[in-house]
mmCIF file of N, CA and C in Angstrom:
data_model
loop_
_atom_site.group_PDB
_atom_site.id
_atom_site.type_symbol
_atom_site.label_atom_id
_atom_site.label_comp_id
_atom_site.label_asym_id
_atom_site.label_seq_id
_atom_site.Cartn_x
_atom_site.Cartn_y
_atom_site.Cartn_z
ATOM 1 N N GLN A 1 0.823 -1.189 0.000
ATOM 2 C CA GLN A 1 0.000 0.000 0.000
ATOM 3 C C GLN A 1 0.864 1.249 0.000
ATOM 4 N N VAL A 2 0.191 2.350 -0.257
ATOM 5 C CA VAL A 2 0.842 3.648 -0.268
ATOM 6 C C VAL A 2 0.408 4.416 0.965
ATOM 7 N N GLN A 3 1.356 5.021 1.623
ATOM 8 C CA GLN A 3 1.052 5.887 2.749
ATOM 9 C C GLN A 3 1.128 7.331 2.281
ATOM 10 N N LEU A 4 0.130 8.114 2.639
ATOM 11 C CA LEU A 4 0.042 9.492 2.202
ATOM 12 C C LEU A 4 -0.064 10.408 3.413
ATOM 13 N N VAL A 5 0.735 11.438 3.421
ATOM 14 C CA VAL A 5 0.725 12.402 4.504
ATOM 15 C C VAL A 5 0.521 13.790 3.930
ATOM 16 N N GLU A 6 -0.596 14.400 4.279
ATOM 17 C CA GLU A 6 -0.906 15.742 3.810
ATOM 18 C C GLU A 6 -0.421 16.781 4.812
ATOM 19 N N SER A 7 -0.131 17.945 4.299
ATOM 20 C CA SER A 7 0.238 19.069 5.139
ATOM 21 C C SER A 7 -0.086 20.355 4.402
ATOM 22 N N GLY A 8 -0.100 21.444 5.126
ATOM 23 C CA GLY A 8 -0.299 22.743 4.514
ATOM 24 C C GLY A 8 -1.655 23.367 4.725
ATOM 25 N N GLY A 9 -2.570 22.634 5.338
ATOM 26 C CA GLY A 9 -3.882 23.194 5.591
ATOM 27 C C GLY A 9 -3.826 24.253 6.671
ATOM 28 N N GLY A 10 -4.902 24.996 6.782
ATOM 29 C CA GLY A 10 -4.957 26.036 7.783
ATOM 30 C C GLY A 10 -6.058 27.021 7.505
ATOM 31 N N LEU A 11 -5.958 28.146 8.166
ATOM 32 C CA LEU A 11 -6.939 29.215 8.027
ATOM 33 C C LEU A 11 -6.378 30.313 7.149
ATOM 34 N N VAL A 12 -7.168 30.738 6.195
ATOM 35 C CA VAL A 12 -6.738 31.786 5.289
ATOM 36 C C VAL A 12 -7.929 32.677 4.961
ATOM 37 N N GLN A 13 -7.662 33.932 4.711
ATOM 38 C CA GLN A 13 -8.724 34.853 4.341
ATOM 39 C C GLN A 13 -9.141 34.650 2.893
ATOM 40 N N SER A 14 -10.362 35.003 2.591
ATOM 41 C CA SER A 14 -10.826 34.923 1.218
ATOM 42 C C SER A 14 -9.918 35.760 0.328
ATOM 43 N N GLY A 15 -9.612 35.202 -0.835
ATOM 44 C CA GLY A 15 -8.694 35.862 -1.743
ATOM 45 C C GLY A 15 -7.250 35.474 -1.522
ATOM 46 N N GLY A 16 -6.993 34.789 -0.436
ATOM 47 C CA GLY A 16 -5.643 34.381 -0.110
ATOM 48 C C GLY A 16 -5.233 33.100 -0.796
ATOM 49 N N SER A 17 -4.041 32.636 -0.450
ATOM 50 C CA SER A 17 -3.478 31.449 -1.073
ATOM 51 C C SER A 17 -2.991 30.458 -0.031
ATOM 52 N N LEU A 18 -2.929 29.220 -0.442
ATOM 53 C CA LEU A 18 -2.463 28.145 0.421
ATOM 54 C C LEU A 18 -1.915 27.046 -0.476
ATOM 55 N N ARG A 19 -0.876 26.383 -0.022
ATOM 56 C CA ARG A 19 -0.339 25.262 -0.770
ATOM 57 C C ARG A 19 -0.362 24.008 0.075
ATOM 58 N N LEU A 20 -1.018 22.992 -0.440
ATOM 59 C CA LEU A 20 -1.082 21.707 0.223
ATOM 60 C C LEU A 20 -0.035 20.770 -0.357
ATOM 61 N N SER A 21 0.507 19.931 0.495
ATOM 62 C CA SER A 21 1.490 18.946 0.067
ATOM 63 C C SER A 21 1.023 17.559 0.452
ATOM 64 N N CYS A 22 1.363 16.599 -0.363
ATOM 65 C CA CYS A 22 1.042 15.208 -0.092
ATOM 66 C C CYS A 22 2.271 14.369 -0.399
ATOM 67 N N ALA A 23 2.868 13.841 0.638
ATOM 68 C CA ALA A 23 4.053 13.011 0.484
ATOM 69 C C ALA A 23 3.662 11.543 0.495
ATOM 70 N N ALA A 24 4.084 10.823 -0.511
ATOM 71 C CA ALA A 24 3.749 9.414 -0.644
ATOM 72 C C ALA A 24 4.943 8.534 -0.328
ATOM 73 N N SER A 25 4.655 7.404 0.274
ATOM 74 C CA SER A 25 5.687 6.421 0.555
ATOM 75 C C SER A 25 5.070 5.035 0.449
ATOM 76 N N GLY A 26 5.909 4.030 0.416
ATOM 77 C CA GLY A 26 5.431 2.668 0.298
ATOM 78 C C GLY A 26 5.548 2.157 -1.121
ATOM 79 N N SER A 27 4.462 1.601 -1.619
ATOM 80 C CA SER A 27 4.450 0.991 -2.949
ATOM 81 C C SER A 27 4.234 2.034 -4.036
ATOM 82 N N ILE A 28 5.216 2.891 -4.190
ATOM 83 C CA ILE A 28 5.115 3.980 -5.152
ATOM 84 C C ILE A 28 4.883 3.460 -6.571
ATOM 85 N N PHE A 29 5.426 2.319 -6.872
ATOM 86 C CA PHE A 29 5.292 1.760 -8.209
ATOM 87 C C PHE A 29 3.843 1.492 -8.592
ATOM 88 N N SER A 30 2.981 1.338 -7.597
ATOM 89 C CA SER A 30 1.586 1.001 -7.854
ATOM 90 C C SER A 30 0.715 2.217 -8.153
ATOM 91 N N ILE A 31 1.248 3.410 -8.039
ATOM 92 C CA ILE A 31 0.466 4.627 -8.241
ATOM 93 C C ILE A 31 0.322 4.936 -9.725
ATOM 94 N N ASN A 32 -0.914 5.105 -10.139
ATOM 95 C CA ASN A 32 -1.199 5.457 -11.522
ATOM 96 C C ASN A 32 -1.513 6.944 -11.678
ATOM 97 N N ALA A 33 -2.057 7.525 -10.620
ATOM 98 C CA ALA A 33 -2.386 8.943 -10.624
ATOM 99 C C ALA A 33 -2.533 9.415 -9.189
ATOM 100 N N MET A 34 -2.407 10.707 -8.993
ATOM 101 C CA MET A 34 -2.589 11.299 -7.679
ATOM 102 C C MET A 34 -3.633 12.397 -7.784
ATOM 103 N N GLY A 35 -4.446 12.492 -6.768
ATOM 104 C CA GLY A 35 -5.488 13.497 -6.803
ATOM 105 C C GLY A 35 -5.752 14.117 -5.457
ATOM 106 N N TRP A 36 -6.426 15.240 -5.503
ATOM 107 C CA TRP A 36 -6.897 15.916 -4.305
ATOM 108 C C TRP A 36 -8.415 15.924 -4.319
ATOM 109 N N TYR A 37 -8.991 15.545 -3.215
ATOM 110 C CA TYR A 37 -10.428 15.568 -3.018
ATOM 111 C C TYR A 37 -10.731 16.436 -1.812
ATOM 112 N N ARG A 38 -11.970 16.851 -1.697
ATOM 113 C CA ARG A 38 -12.357 17.613 -0.524
ATOM 114 C C ARG A 38 -13.771 17.250 -0.112
ATOM 115 N N GLN A 39 -14.037 17.447 1.155
ATOM 116 C CA GLN A 39 -15.350 17.159 1.687
ATOM 117 C C GLN A 39 -15.718 18.193 2.735
ATOM 118 N N ALA A 40 -16.799 18.881 2.481
ATOM 119 C CA ALA A 40 -17.337 19.845 3.420
ATOM 120 C C ALA A 40 -18.439 19.170 4.228
ATOM 121 N N PRO A 41 -18.730 19.661 5.420
ATOM 122 C CA PRO A 41 -19.784 19.058 6.243
ATOM 123 C C PRO A 41 -21.112 18.980 5.504
ATOM 124 N N GLY A 42 -21.714 17.803 5.530
ATOM 125 C CA GLY A 42 -22.992 17.610 4.884
ATOM 126 C C GLY A 42 -22.940 17.452 3.379
ATOM 127 N N LYS A 43 -21.752 17.409 2.829
ATOM 128 C CA LYS A 43 -21.606 17.280 1.390
ATOM 129 C C LYS A 43 -20.804 16.038 1.037
ATOM 130 N N GLN A 44 -20.959 15.608 -0.195
ATOM 131 C CA GLN A 44 -20.214 14.459 -0.678
ATOM 132 C C GLN A 44 -18.764 14.832 -0.930
ATOM 133 N N ARG A 45 -17.906 13.843 -0.796
ATOM 134 C CA ARG A 45 -16.519 14.069 -1.144
ATOM 135 C C ARG A 45 -16.429 14.244 -2.654
ATOM 136 N N GLU A 46 -15.700 15.247 -3.075
ATOM 137 C CA GLU A 46 -15.626 15.569 -4.483
ATOM 138 C C GLU A 46 -14.189 15.717 -4.948
ATOM 139 N N LEU A 47 -14.003 15.407 -6.205
ATOM 140 C CA LEU A 47 -12.685 15.571 -6.807
ATOM 141 C C LEU A 47 -12.382 17.048 -6.986
ATOM 142 N N VAL A 48 -11.191 17.431 -6.595
ATOM 143 C CA VAL A 48 -10.731 18.791 -6.798
ATOM 144 C C VAL A 48 -9.817 18.857 -8.011
ATOM 145 N N ALA A 49 -8.825 17.988 -8.020
ATOM 146 C CA ALA A 49 -7.872 17.958 -9.118
ATOM 147 C C ALA A 49 -7.167 16.617 -9.137
ATOM 148 N N ILE A 50 -6.709 16.227 -10.300
ATOM 149 C CA ILE A 50 -5.978 14.983 -10.436
ATOM 150 C C ILE A 50 -4.854 15.171 -11.440
ATOM 151 N N ILE A 51 -3.757 14.509 -11.198
ATOM 152 C CA ILE A 51 -2.646 14.512 -12.128
ATOM 153 C C ILE A 51 -2.278 13.065 -12.406
ATOM 154 N N THR A 52 -2.230 12.721 -13.674
ATOM 155 C CA THR A 52 -1.957 11.350 -14.069
ATOM 156 C C THR A 52 -0.467 11.076 -14.112
ATOM 157 N N LYS A 53 -0.152 9.814 -14.299
ATOM 158 C CA LYS A 53 1.240 9.409 -14.406
ATOM 159 C C LYS A 53 1.918 10.116 -15.564
ATOM 160 N N GLY A 54 1.150 10.385 -16.611
ATOM 161 C CA GLY A 54 1.688 11.065 -17.773
ATOM 162 C C GLY A 54 1.745 12.575 -17.644
ATOM 163 N N GLY A 55 1.217 13.107 -16.546
ATOM 164 C CA GLY A 55 1.290 14.532 -16.310
ATOM 165 C C GLY A 55 0.052 15.321 -16.687
ATOM 166 N N SER A 56 -0.963 14.662 -17.205
ATOM 167 C CA SER A 56 -2.197 15.360 -17.542
ATOM 168 C C SER A 56 -2.943 15.744 -16.277
ATOM 169 N N THR A 57 -3.598 16.881 -16.308
ATOM 170 C CA THR A 57 -4.323 17.363 -15.138
ATOM 171 C C THR A 57 -5.791 17.580 -15.454
ATOM 172 N N THR A 58 -6.606 17.396 -14.437
ATOM 173 C CA THR A 58 -8.040 17.618 -14.524
ATOM 174 C C THR A 58 -8.476 18.356 -13.276
ATOM 175 N N TYR A 59 -9.357 19.321 -13.439
ATOM 176 C CA TYR A 59 -9.823 20.126 -12.322
ATOM 177 C C TYR A 59 -11.338 20.177 -12.270
ATOM 178 N N GLN A 60 -11.845 20.275 -11.067
ATOM 179 C CA GLN A 60 -13.243 20.571 -10.889
ATOM 180 C C GLN A 60 -13.475 21.965 -11.446
ATOM 181 N N GLU A 61 -14.608 22.152 -12.086
ATOM 182 C CA GLU A 61 -14.899 23.408 -12.755
ATOM 183 C C GLU A 61 -14.769 24.610 -11.823
ATOM 184 N N SER A 62 -15.187 24.462 -10.604
ATOM 185 C CA SER A 62 -15.204 25.585 -9.674
ATOM 186 C C SER A 62 -13.816 26.062 -9.255
ATOM 187 N N VAL A 63 -12.792 25.256 -9.499
ATOM 188 C CA VAL A 63 -11.445 25.646 -9.088
ATOM 189 C C VAL A 63 -10.541 25.953 -10.268
ATOM 190 N N LYS A 64 -11.042 25.791 -11.471
ATOM 191 C CA LYS A 64 -10.234 26.064 -12.651
ATOM 192 C C LYS A 64 -9.776 27.516 -12.666
ATOM 193 N N GLY A 65 -8.511 27.686 -12.950
ATOM 194 C CA GLY A 65 -7.942 29.022 -12.973
ATOM 195 C C GLY A 65 -7.480 29.507 -11.626
ATOM 196 N N ARG A 66 -7.832 28.793 -10.565
ATOM 197 C CA ARG A 66 -7.447 29.192 -9.215
ATOM 198 C C ARG A 66 -6.507 28.184 -8.561
ATOM 199 N N PHE A 67 -6.735 26.917 -8.826
ATOM 200 C CA PHE A 67 -5.929 25.850 -8.222
ATOM 201 C C PHE A 67 -5.013 25.229 -9.262
ATOM 202 N N THR A 68 -3.865 24.789 -8.817
ATOM 203 C CA THR A 68 -2.927 24.108 -9.688
ATOM 204 C C THR A 68 -2.368 22.881 -8.980
ATOM 205 N N ILE A 69 -2.494 21.740 -9.612
ATOM 206 C CA ILE A 69 -1.917 20.526 -9.064
ATOM 207 C C ILE A 69 -0.593 20.268 -9.770
ATOM 208 N N SER A 70 0.390 19.870 -9.016
ATOM 209 C CA SER A 70 1.699 19.595 -9.574
ATOM 210 C C SER A 70 2.351 18.464 -8.794
ATOM 211 N N ARG A 71 3.458 17.990 -9.277
ATOM 212 C CA ARG A 71 4.145 16.893 -8.608
ATOM 213 C C ARG A 71 5.641 17.027 -8.718
ATOM 214 N N ASP A 72 6.313 16.440 -7.756
ATOM 215 C CA ASP A 72 7.755 16.342 -7.753
ATOM 216 C C ASP A 72 8.051 14.860 -7.609
ATOM 217 N N ASN A 73 8.330 14.219 -8.719
ATOM 218 C CA ASN A 73 8.535 12.774 -8.705
ATOM 219 C C ASN A 73 9.731 12.352 -7.853
ATOM 220 N N ALA A 74 10.754 13.175 -7.845
ATOM 221 C CA ALA A 74 11.939 12.853 -7.060
ATOM 222 C C ALA A 74 11.622 12.791 -5.574
ATOM 223 N N LYS A 75 10.662 13.589 -5.146
ATOM 224 C CA LYS A 75 10.277 13.634 -3.738
ATOM 225 C C LYS A 75 9.016 12.833 -3.453
ATOM 226 N N ASN A 76 8.440 12.233 -4.494
ATOM 227 C CA ASN A 76 7.185 11.498 -4.354
ATOM 228 C C ASN A 76 6.123 12.354 -3.672
ATOM 229 N N THR A 77 6.044 13.577 -4.110
ATOM 230 C CA THR A 77 5.151 14.543 -3.485
ATOM 231 C C THR A 77 4.277 15.233 -4.524
ATOM 232 N N VAL A 78 3.018 15.409 -4.179
ATOM 233 C CA VAL A 78 2.066 16.127 -5.009
ATOM 234 C C VAL A 78 1.634 17.375 -4.261
ATOM 235 N N TYR A 79 1.459 18.449 -4.993
ATOM 236 C CA TYR A 79 1.087 19.721 -4.400
ATOM 237 C C TYR A 79 -0.229 20.216 -4.974
ATOM 238 N N LEU A 80 -0.899 21.005 -4.194
ATOM 239 C CA LEU A 80 -2.087 21.705 -4.667
ATOM 240 C C LEU A 80 -1.933 23.161 -4.270
ATOM 241 N N GLN A 81 -1.632 23.986 -5.246
ATOM 242 C CA GLN A 81 -1.529 25.414 -5.020
ATOM 243 C C GLN A 81 -2.915 26.009 -5.176
ATOM 244 N N MET A 82 -3.396 26.647 -4.139
ATOM 245 C CA MET A 82 -4.734 27.207 -4.134
ATOM 246 C C MET A 82 -4.642 28.721 -4.016
ATOM 247 N N ASN A 83 -5.109 29.393 -5.031
ATOM 248 C CA ASN A 83 -5.115 30.847 -5.057
ATOM 249 C C ASN A 83 -6.545 31.365 -5.117
ATOM 250 N N SER A 84 -6.697 32.624 -4.807
ATOM 251 C CA SER A 84 -8.005 33.269 -4.845
ATOM 252 C C SER A 84 -9.055 32.442 -4.112
ATOM 253 N N LEU A 85 -8.707 32.027 -2.929
ATOM 254 C CA LEU A 85 -9.584 31.150 -2.162
ATOM 255 C C LEU A 85 -10.896 31.828 -1.798
ATOM 256 N N LYS A 86 -11.940 31.029 -1.819
ATOM 257 C CA LYS A 86 -13.276 31.483 -1.492
ATOM 258 C C LYS A 86 -13.795 30.704 -0.294
ATOM 259 N N SER A 87 -14.806 31.240 0.343
ATOM 260 C CA SER A 87 -15.372 30.573 1.503
ATOM 261 C C SER A 87 -15.888 29.181 1.158
ATOM 262 N N GLU A 88 -16.373 29.004 -0.053
ATOM 263 C CA GLU A 88 -16.886 27.704 -0.460
ATOM 264 C C GLU A 88 -15.795 26.660 -0.669
ATOM 265 N N ASP A 89 -14.543 27.081 -0.594
ATOM 266 C CA ASP A 89 -13.440 26.139 -0.669
ATOM 267 C C ASP A 89 -13.165 25.485 0.677
ATOM 268 N N THR A 90 -13.815 25.964 1.711
ATOM 269 C CA THR A 90 -13.630 25.407 3.041
ATOM 270 C C THR A 90 -14.045 23.942 3.066
ATOM 271 N N ALA A 91 -13.137 23.091 3.483
ATOM 272 C CA ALA A 91 -13.385 21.651 3.506
ATOM 273 C C ALA A 91 -12.165 20.946 4.063
ATOM 274 N N VAL A 92 -12.325 19.660 4.296
ATOM 275 C CA VAL A 92 -11.179 18.819 4.580
ATOM 276 C C VAL A 92 -10.672 18.310 3.242
ATOM 277 N N TYR A 93 -9.410 18.518 2.989
ATOM 278 C CA TYR A 93 -8.813 18.111 1.731
ATOM 279 C C TYR A 93 -8.032 16.819 1.918
ATOM 280 N N TYR A 94 -8.301 15.864 1.046
ATOM 281 C CA TYR A 94 -7.681 14.556 1.124
ATOM 282 C C TYR A 94 -6.843 14.268 -0.108
ATOM 283 N N CYS A 95 -5.700 13.709 0.119
ATOM 284 C CA CYS A 95 -4.854 13.246 -0.966
ATOM 285 C C CYS A 95 -5.225 11.806 -1.290
ATOM 286 N N ASN A 96 -5.228 11.482 -2.555
ATOM 287 C CA ASN A 96 -5.591 10.149 -2.999
ATOM 288 C C ASN A 96 -4.580 9.625 -4.001
ATOM 289 N N ALA A 97 -4.222 8.378 -3.828
ATOM 290 C CA ALA A 97 -3.348 7.697 -4.776
ATOM 291 C C ALA A 97 -4.170 6.648 -5.500
ATOM 292 N N LYS A 98 -4.318 6.837 -6.792
ATOM 293 C CA LYS A 98 -5.066 5.880 -7.599
ATOM 294 C C LYS A 98 -4.116 4.805 -8.082
ATOM 295 N N ALA A 99 -4.454 3.578 -7.755
ATOM 296 C CA ALA A 99 -3.560 2.464 -8.014
ATOM 297 C C ALA A 99 -3.786 1.828 -9.372
ATOM 298 N N ILE A 100 -2.758 1.167 -9.841
ATOM 299 C CA ILE A 100 -2.874 0.367 -11.044
ATOM 300 C C ILE A 100 -3.665 -0.888 -10.707
ATOM 301 N N THR A 101 -4.001 -1.645 -11.723
ATOM 302 C CA THR A 101 -4.784 -2.857 -11.536
ATOM 303 C C THR A 101 -4.121 -3.800 -10.535
ATOM 304 N N GLY A 102 -4.924 -4.272 -9.586
ATOM 305 C CA GLY A 102 -4.428 -5.206 -8.590
ATOM 306 C C GLY A 102 -4.044 -4.577 -7.277
ATOM 307 N N PHE A 103 -4.124 -3.258 -7.188
ATOM 308 C CA PHE A 103 -3.775 -2.549 -5.967
ATOM 309 C C PHE A 103 -4.914 -1.634 -5.539
ATOM 310 N N LYS A 104 -5.050 -1.466 -4.243
ATOM 311 C CA LYS A 104 -6.090 -0.598 -3.696
ATOM 312 C C LYS A 104 -5.682 0.864 -3.770
ATOM 313 N N ASP A 105 -6.679 1.707 -3.950
ATOM 314 C CA ASP A 105 -6.446 3.137 -3.836
ATOM 315 C C ASP A 105 -6.205 3.478 -2.368
ATOM 316 N N ASP A 106 -5.426 4.502 -2.124
ATOM 317 C CA ASP A 106 -5.113 4.905 -0.759
ATOM 318 C C ASP A 106 -5.443 6.368 -0.537
ATOM 319 N N TRP A 107 -5.746 6.675 0.717
ATOM 320 C CA TRP A 107 -6.124 8.025 1.116
ATOM 321 C C TRP A 107 -5.259 8.523 2.250
ATOM 322 N N GLY A 108 -5.027 9.812 2.256
ATOM 323 C CA GLY A 108 -4.352 10.432 3.372
ATOM 324 C C GLY A 108 -5.331 10.717 4.487
ATOM 325 N N GLN A 109 -4.831 11.260 5.567
ATOM 326 C CA GLN A 109 -5.657 11.549 6.734
ATOM 327 C C GLN A 109 -6.525 12.784 6.548
ATOM 328 N N GLY A 110 -6.140 13.641 5.654
ATOM 329 C CA GLY A 110 -6.881 14.860 5.404
ATOM 330 C C GLY A 110 -6.285 16.047 6.125
ATOM 331 N N THR A 111 -6.460 17.204 5.544
ATOM 332 C CA THR A 111 -6.010 18.438 6.162
ATOM 333 C C THR A 111 -7.098 19.492 6.002
ATOM 334 N N GLN A 112 -7.384 20.177 7.087
ATOM 335 C CA GLN A 112 -8.473 21.150 7.091
ATOM 336 C C GLN A 112 -8.052 22.456 6.445
ATOM 337 N N VAL A 113 -8.880 22.923 5.539
ATOM 338 C CA VAL A 113 -8.696 24.230 4.925
ATOM 339 C C VAL A 113 -9.923 25.061 5.253
ATOM 340 N N THR A 114 -9.704 26.172 5.903
ATOM 341 C CA THR A 114 -10.794 27.061 6.266
ATOM 342 C C THR A 114 -10.535 28.435 5.673
ATOM 343 N N VAL A 115 -11.496 28.917 4.917
ATOM 344 C CA VAL A 115 -11.382 30.222 4.281
ATOM 345 C C VAL A 115 -12.387 31.155 4.932
ATOM 346 N N SER A 116 -11.895 32.193 5.530
ATOM 347 C CA SER A 116 -12.753 33.153 6.207
ATOM 348 C C SER A 116 -13.100 34.312 5.284
ATOM 349 N N SER A 117 -14.266 34.895 5.516
ATOM 350 C CA SER A 117 -14.715 36.009 4.703
ATOM 351 C C SER A 117 -14.166 37.322 5.216
#
């Protein structure tokens, strides 16, 4: 399995920026893609952004132009740069490792992001 450790969450004012990090360890070879998800109270967990093994990125419509997902393969780390934060971005953000066939997907513990007005 892959172990994921998120960091970088916190409190930020609307319009501000925050960068989340997700460090992966373990069965790195089994990772096909890495993504960031978020879940606000009373809402379903939703995809925020994903970056594939080939480097392609996908974003939730509401964060396009504001968030950027990137990776540092040498450090086995994925980042989520969040700019122009809005109150609706408030949620627990989870890192996810999507596995290749035969391996389970893994999740980090989550990091709280709170955007104040």
